[in-house]
Coordinates of N, CA, C and O in Angstrom, one line a residue:
M1 N -232.5 -67.1 58.2 CA -231.3 -66.3 58.1 C -231.6 -65.2 57.2 O -231.2 -64.0 57.4
K2 N -232.3 -65.4 56.0 CA -232.5 -64.4 55.0 C -233.5 -63.4 55.6 O -233.4 -62.2 55.3
R3 N -234.5 -63.8 56.5 CA -235.4 -62.9 57.1 C -234.6 -61.9 58.0 O -234.9 -60.7 58.1
F4 N -233.6 -62.4 58.6 CA -232.8 -61.6 59.6 C -232.1 -60.5 58.9 O -232.1 -59.3 59.3
Y5 N -231.5 -60.8 57.7 CA -230.8 -59.8 56.9 C -231.7 -58.8 56.3 O -231.5 -57.6 56.3
K6 N -232.9 -59.2 55.9 CA -234.0 -58.3 55.4 C -234.4 -57.3 56.5 O -234.6 -56.2 56.3
L7 N -234.6 -57.9 57.7 CA -235.0 -57.1 58.8 C -233.9 -56.0 59.2 O -234.2 -54.8 59.4
V8 N -232.6 -56.4 59.2 CA -231.6 -55.5 59.4 C -231.4 -54.4 58.4 O -231.3 -53.2 58.7
V9 N -231.6 -54.8 57.2 CA -231.5 -53.8 56.1 C -232.7 -52.9 56.2 O -232.5 -51.6 56.0
L10 N -233.8 -53.3 56.5 CA -235.1 -52.4 56.7 C -234.8 -51.5 57.8 O -235.1 -50.3 57.7
C11 N -234.3 -52.0 58.9 CA -234.0 -51.1 60.0 C -233.0 -50.0 59.7 O -233.1 -48.8 60.0
L12 N -232.0 -50.4 58.9 CA -231.0 -49.4 58.5 C -231.5 -48.3 57.5 O -231.2 -47.2 57.7
V13 N -232.4 -48.8 56.7 CA -233.0 -47.8 55.7 C -233.9 -46.8 56.6 O -233.9 -45.6 56.3
I14 N -234.7 -47.3 57.5 CA -235.5 -46.5 58.3 C -234.7 -45.5 59.2 O -235.0 -44.3 59.2
M15 N -233.7 -46.0 59.8 CA -232.8 -45.1 60.6 C -232.1 -44.1 59.7 O -232.0 -42.9 60.2
T16 N -231.7 -44.4 58.6 CA -231.1 -43.5 57.6 C -232.1 -42.4 57.2 O -231.7 -41.2 57.1
Y17 N -233.3 -42.8 56.9 CA -234.4 -41.7 56.6 C -234.6 -40.8 57.7 O -234.6 -39.7 57.5
F18 N -234.8 -41.3 58.9 CA -235.1 -40.4 60.0 C -233.9 -39.5 60.3 O -234.0 -38.3 60.8
T19 N -232.7 -40.0 60.1 CA -231.5 -39.3 60.4 C -231.4 -38.1 59.4 O -231.1 -37.0 59.8
T20 N -231.7 -38.4 58.2 CA -231.6 -37.2 57.1 C -232.7 -36.3 57.3 O -232.5 -35.1 57.0
Q21 N -233.8 -36.8 57.7 CA -235.0 -35.8 58.0 C -234.7 -34.8 59.1 O -235.1 -33.7 59.1
G22 N -234.0 -35.3 60.1 CA -233.6 -34.6 61.2 C -232.6 -33.4 60.8 O -232.5 -32.4 61.6
Q23 N -231.9 -33.5 59.7 CA -230.9 -32.6 59.3 C -231.5 -31.5 58.5 O -230.9 -30.4 58.3
I24 N -232.7 -31.6 58.0 CA -233.4 -30.7 57.1 C -234.0 -29.6 57.9 O -234.7 -29.8 58.8
V25 N -233.7 -28.3 57.6 CA -234.2 -27.2 58.3 C -235.7 -26.9 57.7 O -235.8 -26.7 56.5
T26 N -236.6 -27.0 58.6 CA -238.0 -26.8 58.2 C -238.6 -25.6 58.9 O -239.5 -25.7 59.6
S27 N -238.0 -24.5 58.7 CA -238.5 -23.3 59.4 C -239.7 -22.7 58.6 O -239.7 -22.7 57.3
N28 N -240.7 -22.3 59.3 CA -241.8 -21.7 58.6 C -241.7 -20.1 58.7 O -242.7 -19.5 58.4
R29 N -240.6 -19.6 59.1 CA -240.4 -18.2 59.1 C -240.1 -17.7 57.8 O -239.5 -18.2 57.0
Q30 N -240.6 -16.4 57.6 CA -240.5 -15.8 56.2 C -239.3 -14.7 56.3 O -238.9 -14.4 57.4
A31 N -238.8 -14.4 55.1 CA -237.8 -13.4 55.1 C -238.4 -12.0 55.3 O -239.5 -11.7 54.8
Y32 N -237.7 -11.2 56.1 CA -238.3 -9.9 56.4 C -237.5 -8.8 55.6 O -238.1 -7.8 55.2
F33 N -236.2 -8.9 55.3 CA -235.4 -7.9 54.7 C -235.2 -8.3 53.3 O -234.2 -7.7 52.6
N34 N -236.1 -8.9 52.6 CA -235.9 -9.3 51.2 C -236.0 -8.1 50.2 O -235.5 -8.1 49.1
K35 N -236.5 -7.0 50.7 CA -236.6 -5.8 49.8 C -235.4 -5.0 49.9 O -235.3 -3.9 49.3
Y36 N -234.4 -5.3 50.8 CA -233.2 -4.5 51.0 C -232.0 -5.3 50.4 O -232.1 -6.5 50.1
A37 N -231.0 -4.5 50.2 CA -229.8 -5.1 49.5 C -229.1 -6.2 50.3 O -229.3 -6.2 51.5
E38 N -228.4 -6.9 49.6 CA -227.5 -8.0 50.3 C -226.5 -7.5 51.2 O -226.1 -8.0 52.2
K39 N -225.9 -6.3 50.7 CA -224.8 -5.7 51.5 C -225.2 -4.2 51.7 O -225.4 -3.5 50.7
L40 N -225.2 -3.8 52.9 CA -225.4 -2.3 53.2 C -224.2 -1.7 53.7 O -223.7 -2.1 54.8
P41 N -223.6 -0.7 53.0 CA -222.4 0.0 53.6 C -222.8 0.6 54.8 O -223.9 1.2 55.0
T42 N -221.9 0.6 55.9 CA -222.1 1.1 57.1 C -221.0 2.0 57.6 O -219.9 1.4 58.0
P43 N -221.1 3.2 57.6 CA -220.0 4.1 58.1 C -219.8 3.9 59.6 O -220.7 3.7 60.4
E44 N -218.5 4.1 60.0 CA -218.3 3.9 61.4 C -218.9 5.0 62.3 O -219.2 4.8 63.4
S45 N -219.2 6.1 61.7 CA -219.8 7.2 62.4 C -221.2 6.9 62.7 O -221.7 7.3 63.8
E46 N -221.9 6.1 61.9 CA -223.2 5.6 62.2 C -223.2 4.6 63.4 O -224.0 4.6 64.3
L47 N -222.2 3.7 63.4 CA -222.0 2.7 64.5 C -221.7 3.5 65.8 O -222.2 3.1 66.8
E48 N -220.9 4.5 65.7 CA -220.5 5.2 67.0 C -221.7 5.8 67.6 O -221.7 6.1 68.8
K49 N -222.7 6.2 66.8 CA -224.0 6.9 67.4 C -224.6 6.0 68.5 O -225.1 6.5 69.5
A50 N -224.5 4.7 68.3 CA -225.1 3.8 69.3 C -224.5 3.8 70.6 O -225.0 3.6 71.7
F51 N -223.1 4.2 70.6 CA -222.4 4.3 71.9 C -222.4 5.6 72.5 O -222.0 5.8 73.7
T52 N -222.9 6.7 71.8 CA -223.0 7.9 72.4 C -224.4 8.3 72.8 O -224.7 9.3 73.5
T53 N -225.4 7.5 72.4 CA -226.8 7.7 72.8 C -227.1 7.0 74.1 O -226.8 5.8 74.2
P54 N -227.6 7.7 75.1 CA -227.9 7.2 76.4 C -229.0 6.1 76.3 O -229.9 6.2 75.4
E55 N -229.0 5.2 77.2 CA -230.0 4.1 77.4 C -231.4 4.7 77.5 O -231.5 5.7 78.3
G56 N -232.5 4.2 76.8 CA -233.8 4.8 76.9 C -234.2 5.9 75.8 O -235.2 6.3 75.7
R57 N -233.1 6.3 75.1 CA -233.3 7.4 74.1 C -233.5 6.8 72.7 O -233.0 5.7 72.4
K58 N -234.2 7.6 71.8 CA -234.4 7.2 70.4 C -233.1 7.4 69.7 O -232.3 8.3 70.0
I59 N -233.0 6.6 68.7 CA -231.8 6.7 67.8 C -232.2 6.3 66.3 O -233.1 5.5 66.2
N60 N -231.4 7.0 65.4 CA -231.6 6.6 64.0 C -230.2 6.3 63.4 O -229.4 7.2 63.4
I61 N -230.1 5.1 63.0 CA -228.8 4.6 62.3 C -229.1 4.4 60.8 O -230.1 3.6 60.5
N62 N -228.4 5.0 60.0 CA -228.6 4.9 58.6 C -227.5 3.8 58.0 O -226.4 4.1 58.0
F63 N -228.0 2.8 57.3 CA -227.3 1.9 56.6 C -227.7 2.0 55.1 O -228.6 1.4 54.6
A64 N -226.9 2.8 54.4 CA -227.2 3.1 53.0 C -228.7 3.4 52.7 O -229.2 4.4 53.2
D65 N -229.4 2.6 52.1 CA -230.9 2.9 51.9 C -231.8 2.2 52.9 O -233.0 2.1 52.7
F66 N -231.3 1.8 54.0 CA -232.0 1.3 55.1 C -231.8 2.1 56.4 O -230.7 2.3 56.8
S67 N -232.9 2.6 57.0 CA -232.8 3.4 58.2 C -233.3 2.6 59.4 O -234.5 2.1 59.3
F68 N -232.5 2.5 60.4 CA -233.0 1.7 61.6 C -233.3 2.6 62.7 O -232.4 3.3 63.3
N69 N -234.6 2.9 63.0 CA -235.1 3.7 64.0 C -235.6 3.0 65.3 O -236.3 2.1 65.1
G70 N -234.9 3.2 66.4 CA -235.3 2.4 67.6 C -234.9 3.2 68.8 O -234.5 4.3 68.9
I71 N -235.0 2.4 70.0 CA -234.6 3.0 71.3 C -233.6 2.1 71.8 O -233.6 0.8 71.7
V72 N -232.5 2.7 72.4 CA -231.4 2.0 73.0 C -232.0 1.4 74.3 O -232.4 2.1 75.2
T73 N -232.1 0.0 74.3 CA -232.6 -0.7 75.5 C -231.6 -1.2 76.3 O -231.8 -1.4 77.5
S74 N -230.4 -1.3 75.9 CA -229.2 -1.7 76.8 C -228.0 -1.0 76.3 O -227.6 -1.1 75.1
S75 N -227.1 -0.5 77.2 CA -225.9 0.0 76.9 C -224.9 -0.3 78.1 O -225.1 0.2 79.2
V76 N -224.0 -1.2 77.8 CA -223.2 -1.8 78.8 C -221.8 -1.7 78.6 O -221.4 -2.1 77.4
K77 N -221.0 -1.3 79.5 CA -219.5 -1.5 79.4 C -219.1 -2.7 80.2 O -219.1 -2.7 81.4
R78 N -218.8 -3.7 79.5 CA -218.6 -5.0 80.0 C -217.1 -5.2 80.6 O -216.9 -5.6 81.7
Y79 N -216.1 -4.6 79.9 CA -214.8 -4.5 80.3 C -214.2 -3.1 79.9 O -215.0 -2.4 79.3
D80 N -213.0 -2.9 80.2 CA -212.4 -1.6 79.8 C -212.3 -1.4 78.3 O -212.2 -0.4 77.7
N81 N -212.3 -2.6 77.7 CA -212.2 -2.5 76.2 C -213.4 -3.0 75.4 O -213.3 -3.3 74.2
L82 N -214.5 -3.3 76.1 CA -215.7 -3.9 75.4 C -217.0 -3.2 75.8 O -217.3 -3.2 77.0
Y83 N -217.6 -2.5 74.9 CA -218.9 -1.8 75.0 C -220.0 -2.5 74.1 O -219.7 -2.8 73.0
S84 N -221.1 -2.7 74.7 CA -222.3 -3.3 74.0 C -223.5 -2.6 74.0 O -223.9 -2.1 75.2
V85 N -224.2 -2.5 73.0 CA -225.5 -1.8 72.9 C -226.5 -2.6 72.1 O -226.1 -3.3 71.2
I86 N -227.7 -2.5 72.6 CA -228.8 -3.1 71.9 C -229.9 -2.0 71.6 O -230.3 -1.4 72.5
V87 N -230.3 -2.0 70.4 CA -231.3 -1.1 70.0 C -232.5 -1.9 69.4 O -232.4 -2.8 68.7
K88 N -233.7 -1.5 69.9 CA -235.0 -2.2 69.6 C -235.8 -1.3 68.7 O -236.1 -0.2 69.1
A89 N -236.2 -1.7 67.5 CA -237.0 -1.0 66.6 C -238.4 -1.6 66.6 O -238.7 -2.6 66.1
T90 N -239.3 -0.9 67.3 CA -240.7 -1.3 67.3 C -241.3 -1.2 66.0 O -242.2 -1.9 65.7
G91 N -240.9 -0.2 65.2 CA -241.5 0.0 63.8 C -241.2 -1.2 62.9 O -241.7 -1.3 61.8
L92 N -240.1 -1.9 63.2 CA -239.7 -3.1 62.5 C -240.1 -4.4 63.1 O -239.2 -5.4 63.1
N93 N -241.2 -4.4 63.8 CA -241.7 -5.7 64.4 C -240.7 -6.1 65.5 O -240.4 -7.3 65.7
N94 N -240.2 -5.2 66.3 CA -239.3 -5.5 67.5 C -238.0 -6.1 67.0 O -237.4 -6.9 67.7
T95 N -237.5 -5.7 65.8 CA -236.2 -6.1 65.5 C -235.1 -5.6 66.3 O -235.2 -4.3 66.7
L96 N -234.1 -6.3 66.6 CA -232.9 -5.9 67.4 C -231.7 -5.6 66.6 O -231.4 -6.4 65.7
F97 N -231.0 -4.6 66.9 CA -229.7 -4.2 66.4 C -228.8 -4.4 67.6 O -228.9 -3.6 68.5
S98 N -227.9 -5.3 67.6 CA -226.9 -5.5 68.7 C -225.6 -5.2 68.1 O -225.1 -5.8 67.1
V99 N -224.8 -4.3 68.8 CA -223.5 -4.0 68.3 C -222.6 -3.9 69.4 O -222.9 -3.4 70.6
S100 N -221.3 -4.2 69.3 CA -220.2 -4.2 70.2 C -219.1 -3.4 69.7 O -218.7 -3.7 68.5
K101 N -218.5 -2.6 70.6 CA -217.2 -2.0 70.1 C -216.1 -2.5 71.0 O -216.1 -2.6 72.2
I102 N -215.0 -3.0 70.3 CA -213.9 -3.5 70.9 C -212.7 -2.6 70.7 O -212.3 -2.3 69.6
I103 N -212.0 -2.3 71.8 CA -210.8 -1.4 71.8 C -209.6 -2.5 71.8 O -209.4 -3.1 72.9
N104 N -208.9 -2.7 70.7 CA -207.8 -3.6 70.6 C -206.7 -3.2 71.4 O -206.6 -2.0 71.8
A105 N -205.7 -4.0 71.5 CA -204.5 -3.7 72.3 C -203.7 -2.6 71.7 O -203.0 -1.8 72.4
D106 N -203.7 -2.5 70.3 CA -203.0 -1.4 69.7 C -203.9 -0.1 69.6 O -203.6 0.8 68.9
K107 N -204.9 0.0 70.4 CA -205.9 1.1 70.5 C -206.8 1.3 69.3 O -207.4 2.3 69.2
S108 N -206.8 0.4 68.3 CA -207.6 0.5 67.2 C -209.0 0.0 67.7 O -209.2 -0.7 68.6
I109 N -210.0 0.4 67.0 CA -211.4 -0.1 67.3 C -212.0 -0.9 66.3 O -211.9 -0.7 65.1
S110 N -212.7 -2.0 66.8 CA -213.3 -3.0 65.9 C -214.8 -3.0 66.4 O -215.2 -2.8 67.5
Y111 N -215.7 -3.2 65.4 CA -217.1 -3.4 65.7 C -217.6 -4.7 65.3 O -217.1 -5.3 64.2
V112 N -218.5 -5.4 65.9 CA -219.2 -6.5 65.6 C -220.7 -6.3 65.9 O -221.0 -5.6 66.9
G113 N -221.6 -6.9 65.1 CA -223.0 -6.7 65.4 C -223.9 -7.4 64.5 O -223.4 -8.0 63.4
R114 N -225.2 -7.4 64.8 CA -226.1 -8.2 63.9 C -227.5 -7.4 64.1 O -227.8 -6.8 65.1
I115 N -228.3 -7.5 63.0 CA -229.7 -7.1 63.1 C -230.5 -8.4 62.9 O -230.4 -9.1 61.9
I116 N -231.3 -8.7 63.9 CA -232.1 -10.0 63.9 C -233.5 -9.8 64.4 O -233.7 -8.8 65.3
N117 N -234.4 -10.6 64.1 CA -235.7 -10.7 64.6 C -236.0 -12.2 64.7 O -236.0 -12.9 63.6
E118 N -236.2 -12.8 65.9 CA -236.4 -14.2 66.0 C -237.6 -14.7 65.2 O -237.8 -15.9 65.0
N119 N -238.5 -13.8 64.8 CA -239.7 -14.2 64.0 C -239.5 -14.4 62.6 O -240.4 -14.8 61.8
Y120 N -238.3 -14.0 62.1 CA -238.1 -13.9 60.7 C -236.8 -14.8 60.3 O -236.0 -14.9 61.2
A121 N -236.8 -15.1 59.1 CA -235.7 -16.1 58.7 C -234.4 -15.4 58.2 O -233.5 -16.0 57.8
D122 N -234.4 -14.1 58.2 CA -233.1 -13.4 57.7 C -232.7 -12.2 58.6 O -233.5 -11.9 59.6
G123 N -231.6 -11.7 58.4 CA -231.1 -10.6 59.1 C -229.8 -10.1 58.5 O -229.5 -10.5 57.4
Y124 N -229.0 -9.4 59.3 CA -227.8 -8.8 58.8 C -226.7 -9.0 59.8 O -227.0 -9.0 61.0
Q125 N -225.5 -9.2 59.4 CA -224.3 -9.3 60.2 C -223.3 -8.3 59.8 O -223.0 -8.1 58.6
L126 N -222.6 -7.6 60.7 CA -221.7 -6.6 60.5 C -220.3 -7.3 60.2 O -219.9 -8.1 61.0
R127 N -219.7 -7.0 59.0 CA -218.4 -7.5 58.7 C -217.5 -6.3 58.2 O -218.0 -5.4 57.5
K128 N -216.3 -6.5 58.5 CA -215.3 -5.5 57.9 C -214.6 -6.1 56.8 O -214.0 -7.3 56.8
D129 N -214.5 -5.4 55.7 CA -213.9 -5.9 54.4 C -213.1 -4.8 53.8 O -213.8 -3.7 53.5
N130 N -211.9 -4.9 53.5 CA -211.0 -3.9 52.8 C -211.2 -2.6 53.6 O -211.3 -1.5 53.0
G131 N -211.2 -2.6 55.0 CA -211.1 -1.4 55.8 C -212.4 -0.7 56.0 O -212.4 0.2 56.7
R132 N -213.5 -1.3 55.4 CA -214.8 -0.6 55.7 C -215.8 -1.7 56.2 O -215.7 -2.8 55.8
Y133 N -216.8 -1.2 56.9 CA -217.9 -2.1 57.4 C -219.1 -2.1 56.6 O -219.5 -1.1 55.9
D134 N -219.6 -3.3 56.5 CA -220.9 -3.6 55.7 C -221.7 -4.4 56.5 O -221.3 -5.3 57.3
M135 N -223.1 -4.2 56.4 CA -224.0 -5.1 57.0 C -224.3 -6.1 55.9 O -224.8 -5.7 54.8
N136 N -224.0 -7.4 56.1 CA -224.3 -8.5 55.1 C -225.4 -9.3 55.5 O -225.5 -9.8 56.6
K137 N -226.3 -9.6 54.5 CA -227.5 -10.4 54.8 C -227.1 -11.8 55.1 O -226.3 -12.4 54.5
I138 N -227.7 -12.4 56.2 CA -227.6 -13.7 56.6 C -229.0 -14.4 56.8 O -230.0 -13.8 56.9
R139 N -228.8 -15.7 56.8 CA -230.1 -16.6 57.1 C -230.1 -16.9 58.6 O -229.1 -17.6 59.1
T140 N -231.0 -16.3 59.4 CA -231.0 -16.5 60.8 C -231.9 -17.7 61.2 O -231.7 -18.2 62.3
D141 N -232.6 -18.3 60.2 CA -233.4 -19.5 60.6 C -232.5 -20.7 60.9 O -232.9 -21.6 61.6
A142 N -231.2 -20.6 60.5 CA -230.3 -21.8 60.9 C -229.7 -21.5 62.2 O -229.2 -22.4 62.9
L143 N -229.8 -20.2 62.7 CA -229.1 -19.8 64.0 C -230.1 -19.8 65.1 O -229.8 -20.1 66.2
I144 N -231.3 -19.5 64.8 CA -232.3 -19.4 65.9 C -233.3 -20.6 65.7 O -234.0 -20.7 64.7
E145 N -233.4 -21.4 66.7 CA -234.3 -22.6 66.6 C -235.8 -22.2 67.0 O -236.0 -21.4 67.9
D146 N -236.6 -22.9 66.3 CA -238.1 -22.7 66.7 C -238.3 -23.6 67.9 O -237.7 -24.7 68.1
Y147 N -239.3 -23.2 68.7 CA -239.6 -23.9 70.0 C -240.9 -24.5 69.8 O -241.7 -24.1 69.1

């Protein structure tokens, strides 16, 4: 009977070990935007450029001390109140800037977006705080799984 309890305890310890190891993120991707600020002020006029630039054209969007130069690869009007644009920057190792413009029921405009590259562990997410937009640094290695 003592052997049975020892075997059960051993199995529980092994299962606990493998369960906790499965929860640890072991990404081998490096940070790409570590030389840029944690928060980049983003004027709405710069965001609006993405929606006025036709698909296939070059665009330059300035986020404080960071300039995103790329080509509009997709510009879609999904609904009457939702527009989405994707800009690809080949100079930044094919980093993508995805931004959507939402026209709310009260006719106000909201923006959501991200700058990500699946090969790197960081990126930016667009957030509105105190009436102004900022690109805030995020860890993308927890969002994008390695294959």
